[in-house]
Every structure is written in structure tokens, then in C-alpha cells.
Tab-separated table of C-alpha atoms in Angstrom:
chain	number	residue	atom	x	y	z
A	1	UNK	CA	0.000	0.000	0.000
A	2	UNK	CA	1.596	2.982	-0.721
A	3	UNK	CA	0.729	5.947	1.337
A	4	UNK	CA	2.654	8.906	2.621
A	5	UNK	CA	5.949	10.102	1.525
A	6	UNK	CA	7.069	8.709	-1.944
A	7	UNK	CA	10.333	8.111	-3.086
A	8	UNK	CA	11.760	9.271	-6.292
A	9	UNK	CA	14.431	9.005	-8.176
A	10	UNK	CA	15.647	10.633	-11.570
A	11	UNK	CA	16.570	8.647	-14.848
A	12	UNK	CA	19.677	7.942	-15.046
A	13	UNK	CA	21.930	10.498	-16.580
A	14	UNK	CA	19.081	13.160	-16.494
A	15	UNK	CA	17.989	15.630	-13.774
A	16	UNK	CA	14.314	14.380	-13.564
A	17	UNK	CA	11.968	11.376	-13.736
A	18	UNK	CA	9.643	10.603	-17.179
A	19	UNK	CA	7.537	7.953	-16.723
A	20	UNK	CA	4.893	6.061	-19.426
A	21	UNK	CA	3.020	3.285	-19.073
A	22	UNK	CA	0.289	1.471	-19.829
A	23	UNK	CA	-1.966	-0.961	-17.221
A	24	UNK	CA	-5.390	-1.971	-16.343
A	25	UNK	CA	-6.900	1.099	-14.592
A	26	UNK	CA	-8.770	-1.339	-12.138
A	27	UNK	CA	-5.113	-2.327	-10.671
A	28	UNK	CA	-4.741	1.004	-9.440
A	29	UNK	CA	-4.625	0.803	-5.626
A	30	UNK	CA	-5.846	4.116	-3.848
A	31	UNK	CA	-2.139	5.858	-3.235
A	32	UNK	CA	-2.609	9.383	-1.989
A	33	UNK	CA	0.966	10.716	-1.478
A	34	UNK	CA	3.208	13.668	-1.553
A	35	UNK	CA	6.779	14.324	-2.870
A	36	UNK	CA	9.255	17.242	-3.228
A	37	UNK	CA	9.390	16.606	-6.593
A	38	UNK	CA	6.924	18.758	-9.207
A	39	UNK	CA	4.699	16.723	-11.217
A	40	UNK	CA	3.336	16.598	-14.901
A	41	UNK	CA	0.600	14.352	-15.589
A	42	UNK	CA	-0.957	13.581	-18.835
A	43	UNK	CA	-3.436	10.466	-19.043
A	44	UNK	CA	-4.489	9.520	-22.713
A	45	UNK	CA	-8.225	9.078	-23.145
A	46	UNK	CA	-10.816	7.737	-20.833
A	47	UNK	CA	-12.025	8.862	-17.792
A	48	UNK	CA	-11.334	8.819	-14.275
A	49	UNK	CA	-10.881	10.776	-10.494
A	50	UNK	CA	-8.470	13.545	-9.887
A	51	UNK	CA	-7.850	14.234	-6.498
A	52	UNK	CA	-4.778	17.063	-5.955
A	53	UNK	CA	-4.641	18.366	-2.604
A	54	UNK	CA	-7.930	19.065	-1.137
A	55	UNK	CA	-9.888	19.072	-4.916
A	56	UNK	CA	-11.607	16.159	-5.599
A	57	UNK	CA	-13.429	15.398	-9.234
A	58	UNK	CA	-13.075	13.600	-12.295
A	59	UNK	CA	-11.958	14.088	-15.704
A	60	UNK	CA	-13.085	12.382	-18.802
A	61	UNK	CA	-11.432	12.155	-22.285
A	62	UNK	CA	-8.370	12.358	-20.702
A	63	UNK	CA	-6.499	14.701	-18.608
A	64	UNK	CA	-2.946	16.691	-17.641
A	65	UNK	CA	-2.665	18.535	-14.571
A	66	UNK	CA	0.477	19.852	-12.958
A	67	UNK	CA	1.377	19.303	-9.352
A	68	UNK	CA	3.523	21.305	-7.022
A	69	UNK	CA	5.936	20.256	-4.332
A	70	UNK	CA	4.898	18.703	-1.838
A	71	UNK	CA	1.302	18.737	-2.700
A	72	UNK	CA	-0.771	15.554	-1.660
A	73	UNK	CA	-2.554	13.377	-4.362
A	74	UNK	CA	-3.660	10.382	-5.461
A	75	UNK	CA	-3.291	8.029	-8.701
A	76	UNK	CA	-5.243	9.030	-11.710
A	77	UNK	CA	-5.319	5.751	-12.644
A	78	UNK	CA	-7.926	5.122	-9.405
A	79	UNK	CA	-11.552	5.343	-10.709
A	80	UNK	CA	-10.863	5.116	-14.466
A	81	UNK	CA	-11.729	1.925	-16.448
A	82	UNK	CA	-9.845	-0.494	-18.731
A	83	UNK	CA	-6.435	0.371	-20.438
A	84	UNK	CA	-4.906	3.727	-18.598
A	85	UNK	CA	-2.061	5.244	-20.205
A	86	UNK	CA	-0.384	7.844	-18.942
A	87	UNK	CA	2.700	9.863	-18.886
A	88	UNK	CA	4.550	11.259	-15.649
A	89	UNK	CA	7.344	13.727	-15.699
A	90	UNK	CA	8.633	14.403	-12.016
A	91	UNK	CA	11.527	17.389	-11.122
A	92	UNK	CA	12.871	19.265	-8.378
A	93	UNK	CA	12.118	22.791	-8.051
A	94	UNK	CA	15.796	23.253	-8.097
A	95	UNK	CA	16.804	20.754	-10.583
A	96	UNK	CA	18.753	22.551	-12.933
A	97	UNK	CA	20.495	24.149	-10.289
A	98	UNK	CA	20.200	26.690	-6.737
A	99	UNK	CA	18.741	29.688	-7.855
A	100	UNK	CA	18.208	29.063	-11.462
A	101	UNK	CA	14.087	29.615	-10.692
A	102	UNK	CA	15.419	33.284	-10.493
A	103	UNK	CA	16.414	34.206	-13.733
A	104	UNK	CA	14.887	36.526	-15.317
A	105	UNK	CA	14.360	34.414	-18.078
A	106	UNK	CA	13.022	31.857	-16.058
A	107	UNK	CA	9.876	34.220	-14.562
A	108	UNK	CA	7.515	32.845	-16.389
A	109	UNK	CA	7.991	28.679	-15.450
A	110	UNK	CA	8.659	30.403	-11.684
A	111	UNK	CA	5.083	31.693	-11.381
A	112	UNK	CA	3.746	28.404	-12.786
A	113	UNK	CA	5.442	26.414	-10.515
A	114	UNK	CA	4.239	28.662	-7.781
A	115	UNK	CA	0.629	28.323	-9.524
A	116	UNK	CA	1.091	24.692	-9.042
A	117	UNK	CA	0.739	24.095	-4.827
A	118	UNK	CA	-2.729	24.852	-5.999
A	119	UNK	CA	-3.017	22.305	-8.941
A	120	UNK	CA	-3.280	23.472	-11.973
A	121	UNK	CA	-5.970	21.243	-14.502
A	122	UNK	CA	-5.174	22.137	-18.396
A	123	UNK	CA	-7.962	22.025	-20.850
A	124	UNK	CA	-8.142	22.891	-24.593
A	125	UNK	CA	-5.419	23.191	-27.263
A	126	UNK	CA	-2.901	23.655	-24.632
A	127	UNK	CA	-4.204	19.781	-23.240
A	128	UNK	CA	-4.121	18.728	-26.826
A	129	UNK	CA	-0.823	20.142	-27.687
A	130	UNK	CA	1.239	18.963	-24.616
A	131	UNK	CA	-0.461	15.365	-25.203
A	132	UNK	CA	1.215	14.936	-28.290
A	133	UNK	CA	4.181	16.774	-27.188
A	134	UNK	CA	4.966	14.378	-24.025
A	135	UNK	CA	4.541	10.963	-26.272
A	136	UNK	CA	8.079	12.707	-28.108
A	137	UNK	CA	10.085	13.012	-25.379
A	138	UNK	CA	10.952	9.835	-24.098
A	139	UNK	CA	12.221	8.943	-27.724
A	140	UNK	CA	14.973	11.823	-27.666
A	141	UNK	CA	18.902	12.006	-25.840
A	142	UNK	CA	18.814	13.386	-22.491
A	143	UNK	CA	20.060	16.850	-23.080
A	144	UNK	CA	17.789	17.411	-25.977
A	145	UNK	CA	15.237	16.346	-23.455
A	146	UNK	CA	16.094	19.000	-20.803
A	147	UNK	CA	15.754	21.427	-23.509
A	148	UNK	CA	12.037	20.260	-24.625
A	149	UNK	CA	10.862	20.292	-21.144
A	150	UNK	CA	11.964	23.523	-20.427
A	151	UNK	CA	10.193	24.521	-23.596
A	152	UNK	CA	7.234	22.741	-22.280
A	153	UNK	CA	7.054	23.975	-18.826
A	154	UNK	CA	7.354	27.961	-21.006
A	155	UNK	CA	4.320	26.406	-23.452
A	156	UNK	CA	2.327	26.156	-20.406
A	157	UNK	CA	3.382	29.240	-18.243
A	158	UNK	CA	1.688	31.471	-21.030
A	159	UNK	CA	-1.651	29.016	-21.362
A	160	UNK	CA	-4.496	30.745	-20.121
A	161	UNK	CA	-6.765	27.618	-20.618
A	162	UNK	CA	-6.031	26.637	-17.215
A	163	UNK	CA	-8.116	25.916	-13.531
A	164	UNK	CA	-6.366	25.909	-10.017
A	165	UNK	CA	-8.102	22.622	-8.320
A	166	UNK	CA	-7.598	24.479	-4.920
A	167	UNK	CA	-8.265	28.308	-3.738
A	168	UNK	CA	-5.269	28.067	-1.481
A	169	UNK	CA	-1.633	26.194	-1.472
A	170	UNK	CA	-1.839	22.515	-0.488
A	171	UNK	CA	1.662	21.637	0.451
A	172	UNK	CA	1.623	18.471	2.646
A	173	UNK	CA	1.435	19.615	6.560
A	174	UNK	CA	-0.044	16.482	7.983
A	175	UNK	CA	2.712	15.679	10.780
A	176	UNK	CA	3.493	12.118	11.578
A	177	UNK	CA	0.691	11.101	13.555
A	178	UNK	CA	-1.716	11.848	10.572
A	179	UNK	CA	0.201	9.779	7.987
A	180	UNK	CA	0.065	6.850	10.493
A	181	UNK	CA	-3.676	7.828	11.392
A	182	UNK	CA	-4.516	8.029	7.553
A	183	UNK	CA	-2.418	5.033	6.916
A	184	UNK	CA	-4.469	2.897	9.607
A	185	UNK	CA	-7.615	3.526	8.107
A	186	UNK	CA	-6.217	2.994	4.341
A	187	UNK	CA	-5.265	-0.319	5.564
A	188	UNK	CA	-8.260	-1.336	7.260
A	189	UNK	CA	-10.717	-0.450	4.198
A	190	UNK	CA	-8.203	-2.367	2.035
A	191	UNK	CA	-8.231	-5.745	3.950
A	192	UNK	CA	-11.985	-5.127	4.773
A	193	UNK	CA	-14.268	-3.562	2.422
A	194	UNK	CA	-15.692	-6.791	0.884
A	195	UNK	CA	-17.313	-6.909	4.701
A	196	UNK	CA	-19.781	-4.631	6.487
A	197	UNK	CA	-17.603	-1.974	8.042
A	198	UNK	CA	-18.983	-0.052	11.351
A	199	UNK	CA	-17.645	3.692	11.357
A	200	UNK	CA	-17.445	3.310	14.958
A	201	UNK	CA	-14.630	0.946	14.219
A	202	UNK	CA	-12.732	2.897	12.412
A	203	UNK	CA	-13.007	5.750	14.332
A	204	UNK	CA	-11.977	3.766	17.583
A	205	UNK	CA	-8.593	2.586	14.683
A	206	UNK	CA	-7.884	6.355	14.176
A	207	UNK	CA	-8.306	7.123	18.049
A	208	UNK	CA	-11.269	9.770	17.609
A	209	UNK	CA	-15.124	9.548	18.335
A	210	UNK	CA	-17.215	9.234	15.822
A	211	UNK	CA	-18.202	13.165	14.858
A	212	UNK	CA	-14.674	13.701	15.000
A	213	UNK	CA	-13.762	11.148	12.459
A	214	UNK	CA	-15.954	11.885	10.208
A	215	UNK	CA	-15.313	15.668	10.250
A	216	UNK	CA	-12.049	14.667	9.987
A	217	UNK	CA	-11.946	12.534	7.364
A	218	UNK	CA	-13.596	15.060	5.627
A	219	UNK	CA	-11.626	17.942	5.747
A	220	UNK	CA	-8.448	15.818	4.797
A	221	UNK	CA	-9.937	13.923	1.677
A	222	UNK	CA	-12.549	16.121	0.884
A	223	UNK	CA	-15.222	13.135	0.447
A	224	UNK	CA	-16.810	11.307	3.688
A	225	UNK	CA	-15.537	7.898	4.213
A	226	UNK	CA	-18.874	6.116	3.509
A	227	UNK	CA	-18.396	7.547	-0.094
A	228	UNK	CA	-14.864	6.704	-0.186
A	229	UNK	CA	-15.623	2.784	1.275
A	230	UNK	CA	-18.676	3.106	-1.445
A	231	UNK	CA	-15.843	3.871	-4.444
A	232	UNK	CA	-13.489	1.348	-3.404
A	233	UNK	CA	-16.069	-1.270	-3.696
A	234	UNK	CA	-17.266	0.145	-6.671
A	235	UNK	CA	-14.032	0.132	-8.513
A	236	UNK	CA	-13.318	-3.509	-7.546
A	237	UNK	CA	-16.914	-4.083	-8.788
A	238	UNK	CA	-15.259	-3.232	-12.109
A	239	UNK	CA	-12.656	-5.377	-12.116
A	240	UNK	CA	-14.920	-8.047	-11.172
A	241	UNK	CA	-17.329	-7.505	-14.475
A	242	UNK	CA	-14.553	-7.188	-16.965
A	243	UNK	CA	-13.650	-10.805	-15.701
A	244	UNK	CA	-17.011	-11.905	-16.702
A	245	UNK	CA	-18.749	-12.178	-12.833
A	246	UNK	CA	-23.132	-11.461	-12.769
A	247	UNK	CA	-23.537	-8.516	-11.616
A	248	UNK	CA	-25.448	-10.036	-8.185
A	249	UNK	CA	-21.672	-11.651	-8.058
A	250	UNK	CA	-19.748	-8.297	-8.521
A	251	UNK	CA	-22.276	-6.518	-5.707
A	252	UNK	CA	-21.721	-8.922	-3.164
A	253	UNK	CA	-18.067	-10.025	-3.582
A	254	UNK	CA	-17.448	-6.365	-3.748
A	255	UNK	CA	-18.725	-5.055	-0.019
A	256	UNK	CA	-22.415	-4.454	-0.814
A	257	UNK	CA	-25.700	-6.268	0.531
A	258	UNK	CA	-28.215	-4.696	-1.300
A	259	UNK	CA	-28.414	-4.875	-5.233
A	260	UNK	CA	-30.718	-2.047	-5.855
A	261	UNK	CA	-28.216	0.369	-3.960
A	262	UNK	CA	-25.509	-1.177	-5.451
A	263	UNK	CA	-26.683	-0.234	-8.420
A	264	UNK	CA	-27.496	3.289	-7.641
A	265	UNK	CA	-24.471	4.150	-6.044
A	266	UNK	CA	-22.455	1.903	-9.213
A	267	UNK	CA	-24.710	4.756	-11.346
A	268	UNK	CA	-23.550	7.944	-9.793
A	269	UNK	CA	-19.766	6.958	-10.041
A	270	UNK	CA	-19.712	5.571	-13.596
A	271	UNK	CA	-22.871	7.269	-15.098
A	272	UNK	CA	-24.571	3.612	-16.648
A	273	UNK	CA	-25.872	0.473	-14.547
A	274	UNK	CA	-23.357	-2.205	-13.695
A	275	UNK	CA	-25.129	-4.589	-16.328
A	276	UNK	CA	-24.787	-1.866	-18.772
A	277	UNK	CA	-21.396	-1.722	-18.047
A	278	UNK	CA	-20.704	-5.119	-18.249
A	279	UNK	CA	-22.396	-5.145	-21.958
A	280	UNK	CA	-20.113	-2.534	-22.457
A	281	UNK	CA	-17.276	-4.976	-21.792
């Protein structure tokens, strides 16, 4: 389960990560994490759940948002449905150097960087054009590849098709009794959802009463935890349909005891019925 602080390591002989790759979206575990590193991400088609910082929503046909430091978030991949694709640049603030973020010719990428411990969501030809421009340069030498994303990171400083996801900066305060708190109950929906879970259990896990935990869960993951238990089984519903399983299968193996509200709440997420969906399939 991957939770917390994440790891990351540049490419050899380059300054930053680039990342593409291509796997079932219903593998996706729920990974909401933070890194120094800024983040680029561009996912190729289909739909599926942003959450950056305190924003949560969902994009369809695709999506690229950049990340600041430090800025909590999950996996695009969790929520979307079949084949996800997507590419990942990750960089320092500083990684071309202390104090090269203050060049005058660098103002421009500075404020956008800045702009991005809000998240920033890009729509449009801007979307478009950095979609086709990302698939490019993995195939190119390292240098040459500084260059282009240098050029990239100008391309979208002077985009106005943008949205900030959050009024205010998100950068990851939670001290280390909330990542082990968060962690706890990440864990416990994980090994448990396909049972009935009692809130007053996992309030009692995370040490708070009930009110508490629920305001609190709310605040930090901007959705209550009954929705978030009700999209992990839903996802895994998925998974379970695209292997073929009735749909009275994929409700019950999948947390729920009720079809008819398994159905509703499989509606709201994924906008058709689950035995639409598995027609679909």
C-alpha cells in the first residue's frame, strides 16, 4: 500500500523522472501521497478521479494537470476503467540548479510552478498540444530532453486555458501522527471492504469519536468515508465484471448487501448500470 511520503528518483543520466506506461486502470490501488518533486501528468483518453490536494473530481477524455511540491494526491489511474495510459514527468524545483528559478528568463515557469501548490488542470489546445508533445520526449537524448521540457514547462506558463483545483496552497502539513492515522484507516478499508464496516470501528482505529472522524476525514480527503468505502467497492466491482462475474456476483463479492443500492451508487460513479457496463465490456 503505498501511502505517505514517496520516493523518487531521476533517470539515469538526467535531472528528472519521465515515466509512461500502460496498465489496467482497475489495478490502481488508492495511493494518496506527496513528494518534493513537481509533477506533470498527462493520461491519454478515458475517464477517471483527480484528487490534488484538497480538490476532488473527475476528468473524462483524458487529462494533464500539474502538481507542485509537496502537494498531496492520489493516482489518476484510481476510478478510471480499462487500459490507462499515462505519462509522468517528475523534477525538483531546483533541478537545474540553486537559484536558477530566479532568472529573469526563467519568470515565467517560476510563477507556474508557484501556480502549481494549488493544482493546476489544463484544458483545450494547450491539453491537446502537450499530449502529443509528451509521447516525443521519451524517444529523444537526455540533453535534448532537458531542452524540450523547459520549452514545455514555457508552453504552459503562457496558457491561459487553465483551472487551479484548490483556492489556497496545499503543500503536505499532515505531521506524523496523521500519515500513520490516515495510513491505519487505508489499511483497514483495504483488507476489509468486501465486509460490512462499522464507522465506529474505524473511528476507535484512528483514536477519535465518531463526529470527530468523520469531520475529519472530511476535511483531509474532501469526500466522507462512507463515499470513499462506497468507491473502493465500486471500482473492484469493475474489475470483477470485466472478468465476466453477474452482476449479483460483482455486488456482493465487492462489499455491498443490497443490489438495488448497489446499483445506484455503481450509477452515480460511472454514469450507466453495472449490467450496462458489463455489456459494455
Amino acid at each position: 500500500m503505498k501511502t505517505g511520503y514517496e520516493r523518487i528518483q531521476a533517470d539515469e543520466g538526467s535531472s528528472f523522472r519521465l515515466l509512461h506506461q500502460k496498465v489496467k486502470a482497475e489495478d490502481f490501488a488508492w495511493d494518496y501521497h506527496y513528494h518534493p518533486e513537481i509533477e506533470i501528468v498527462c493520461v491519454y483518453g478515458g475517464n477517471g478521479r483527480r484528487h490534488v490536494g484538497n480538490h476532488l473530481s473527475y476528468y473524462q477524455e483524458g487529462d494533464l494537470v500539474l502538481i507542485g511540491s509537496n502537494v498531496p494526491h492520489g493516482g489518476f489511474g484510481f476510478g478510471a476503467i480499462g487500459e490507462h495510459e499515462e505519462v509522468v514527468i517528475q523534477f525538483m524545483p531546483d533541478f537545474l540548479g540553486e537559484g536558477f528559478l530566479h532568472k529573469p528568463e526563467m519568470k515565467n515557469i517560476k510563477k507556474l510552478l508557484e501556480r502549481g501548490l494549488q493544482g493546476i488542470k489544463f484544458e483545450g489546445v494547450t491539453k491537446q498540444t502537450v499530449s502529443e508533445e509528451l509521447l516525443k520526449i521519451k524517444e529523444i537524448p537526455p540533453f535534448q530532453r532537458m531542452v524540450y521540457l523547459l520549452n514545455l514547462l514555457e508552453f504552459l506558463a503562457n496558457s491561459n486555458e487553465f483551472e487551479l483545483l484548490n483556492k489556497r496552497e496545499t503543500r503536505y502539513d499532515f505531521g506524523m501522527r496523521d500519515q500513520l492515522r490516515l495510513r491505519k484507516i487505508y489499511q483497514f478499508v483495504e483488507e476489509n471492504f468486501t465486509t460490512e464496516i462499522e464507522i465506529q470501528q474505524v473511528a476507535e482505529l484512528a483514536n477519535l469519536t465518531v463526529p470527530a472522524f468523520c469531520n475529519y476525514f472530511k476535511k483531509n480527503l474532501n469526500q466522507t468515508f462512507t463515499d470513499f468505502v462506497n468507491e473502493y467497492r465500486v471500482n473492484h466491482a469493475c474489475k470483477l465484471l470485466n472478468e465476466g462475474r453477474t452482476v449479483a456476483d460483482a455486488c456482493f463479492e465487492s462489499g455491498f448487501n443490497n443490489v438495488s443500492y448497489f446499483g445506484r451508487v455503481f450509477k452515480k460513479l460511472k454514469q450507466v448500470q453495472p449490467s450496462q457496463f458489463a455489456l459494455q465490456k
